[in-house]
mmCIF file of C-alpha atoms in Angstrom:
data_model
loop_
_atom_site.group_PDB
_atom_site.id
_atom_site.type_symbol
_atom_site.label_atom_id
_atom_site.label_comp_id
_atom_site.label_asym_id
_atom_site.label_seq_id
_atom_site.Cartn_x
_atom_site.Cartn_y
_atom_site.Cartn_z
ATOM 1 C CA LEU A 29 -110.964 56.927 47.742
ATOM 2 C CA LYS A 30 -109.491 60.047 46.168
ATOM 3 C CA VAL A 31 -106.397 58.155 45.008
ATOM 4 C CA ASN A 32 -107.922 54.682 44.708
ATOM 5 C CA GLN A 33 -107.232 52.994 41.392
ATOM 6 C CA THR A 34 -108.489 49.456 42.052
ATOM 7 C CA LEU A 35 -111.404 49.348 44.516
ATOM 8 C CA GLU A 36 -114.703 48.837 42.697
ATOM 9 C CA THR A 37 -117.044 47.918 45.586
ATOM 10 C CA ILE A 38 -117.158 49.134 49.178
ATOM 11 C CA ASP A 39 -119.560 48.420 52.045
ATOM 12 C CA LEU A 40 -119.702 51.287 54.538
ATOM 13 C CA GLY A 41 -123.105 50.335 55.927
ATOM 14 C CA ARG A 42 -123.793 50.761 59.658
ATOM 15 C CA ASN A 43 -120.868 53.096 60.332
ATOM 16 C CA SER A 44 -122.674 56.156 61.730
ATOM 17 C CA ILE A 45 -121.144 58.317 59.001
ATOM 18 C CA GLY A 46 -123.777 61.031 59.328
ATOM 19 C CA SER A 47 -124.208 64.149 57.219
ATOM 20 C CA GLU A 48 -120.779 65.578 57.983
ATOM 21 C CA GLY A 49 -118.946 62.346 57.224
ATOM 22 C CA VAL A 50 -120.826 61.807 53.993
ATOM 23 C CA GLY A 51 -119.725 65.296 52.959
ATOM 24 C CA THR A 52 -116.107 64.178 53.162
ATOM 25 C CA LEU A 53 -116.963 61.000 51.298
ATOM 26 C CA ALA A 54 -118.786 63.007 48.630
ATOM 27 C CA GLU A 55 -115.661 65.063 47.971
ATOM 28 C CA ALA A 56 -113.728 61.852 47.355
ATOM 29 C CA LEU A 57 -116.453 60.504 45.068
ATOM 30 C CA LYS A 58 -116.132 63.591 42.883
ATOM 31 C CA VAL A 59 -112.663 62.500 41.788
ATOM 32 C CA ASN A 60 -112.831 58.720 42.173
ATOM 33 C CA GLN A 61 -112.741 56.942 38.823
ATOM 34 C CA THR A 62 -113.063 53.262 39.784
ATOM 35 C CA LEU A 63 -115.769 52.772 42.419
ATOM 36 C CA GLN A 64 -118.908 51.212 40.932
ATOM 37 C CA VAL A 65 -120.873 50.036 44.003
ATOM 38 C CA ILE A 66 -121.166 51.641 47.444
ATOM 39 C CA ASP A 67 -123.342 50.603 50.384
ATOM 40 C CA LEU A 68 -124.120 53.536 52.679
ATOM 41 C CA SER A 69 -127.150 51.995 54.386
ATOM 42 C CA TRP A 70 -127.914 52.741 58.062
ATOM 43 C CA ASN A 71 -125.642 55.796 58.330
ATOM 44 C CA SER A 72 -127.978 58.632 59.439
ATOM 45 C CA ILE A 73 -127.190 60.632 56.312
ATOM 46 C CA GLY A 74 -130.476 62.563 56.238
ATOM 47 C CA ASN A 75 -131.591 65.211 53.760
ATOM 48 C CA GLU A 76 -128.497 67.372 54.169
ATOM 49 C CA GLY A 77 -126.168 64.460 53.475
ATOM 50 C CA ALA A 78 -128.274 63.440 50.484
ATOM 51 C CA GLY A 79 -127.690 66.896 49.052
ATOM 52 C CA LYS A 80 -123.940 66.499 49.453
ATOM 53 C CA LEU A 81 -124.045 63.138 47.712
ATOM 54 C CA ALA A 82 -126.181 64.572 44.925
ATOM 55 C CA GLU A 83 -123.479 67.115 44.121
ATOM 56 C CA ALA A 84 -120.862 64.363 43.910
ATOM 57 C CA LEU A 85 -123.064 62.189 41.720
ATOM 58 C CA LYS A 86 -123.331 65.001 39.178
ATOM 59 C CA VAL A 87 -119.635 64.588 38.355
ATOM 60 C CA ASN A 88 -118.881 60.958 39.238
ATOM 61 C CA GLN A 89 -119.061 58.846 36.096
ATOM 62 C CA THR A 90 -118.313 55.349 37.417
ATOM 63 C CA LEU A 91 -120.704 54.779 40.340
ATOM 64 C CA GLN A 92 -123.560 52.547 39.200
ATOM 65 C CA VAL A 93 -125.147 51.323 42.470
ATOM 66 C CA ILE A 94 -125.576 53.198 45.737
ATOM 67 C CA ASP A 95 -127.538 51.807 48.690
ATOM 68 C CA LEU A 96 -128.992 54.625 50.775
ATOM 69 C CA SER A 97 -131.611 52.596 52.623
ATOM 70 C CA TRP A 98 -132.444 53.416 56.246
ATOM 71 C CA ASN A 99 -130.842 56.871 56.222
ATOM 72 C CA SER A 100 -133.832 59.075 57.122
ATOM 73 C CA ILE A 101 -133.798 60.663 53.687
ATOM 74 C CA GLY A 102 -137.152 62.323 53.115
ATOM 75 C CA ASN A 103 -138.773 63.992 50.125
ATOM 76 C CA GLU A 104 -136.362 66.920 50.276
ATOM 77 C CA GLY A 105 -133.283 64.704 50.117
ATOM 78 C CA ALA A 106 -134.818 62.419 47.505
ATOM 79 C CA GLY A 107 -135.549 65.436 45.359
ATOM 80 C CA LYS A 108 -131.893 66.461 45.486
ATOM 81 C CA LEU A 109 -130.826 62.975 44.437
ATOM 82 C CA ALA A 110 -133.340 62.735 41.587
#
């Protein structure tokens, strides 16, 4: 995703990415300039992973839709994403 120039939508749902894996993904999202839709549902991201995504979303300017359903993200993680 760091060097992607064409992919606009990706479905990574149900891949057991977890907090650590989403951290790697978040680093890629910081520099990606084409992705508009990403499905990360059912990946056990949790509050820690939500925080990592929140940092990436501060700089990513193309992502418009992100599905984080069923990731055990509580109030703490939601607050980081808000």
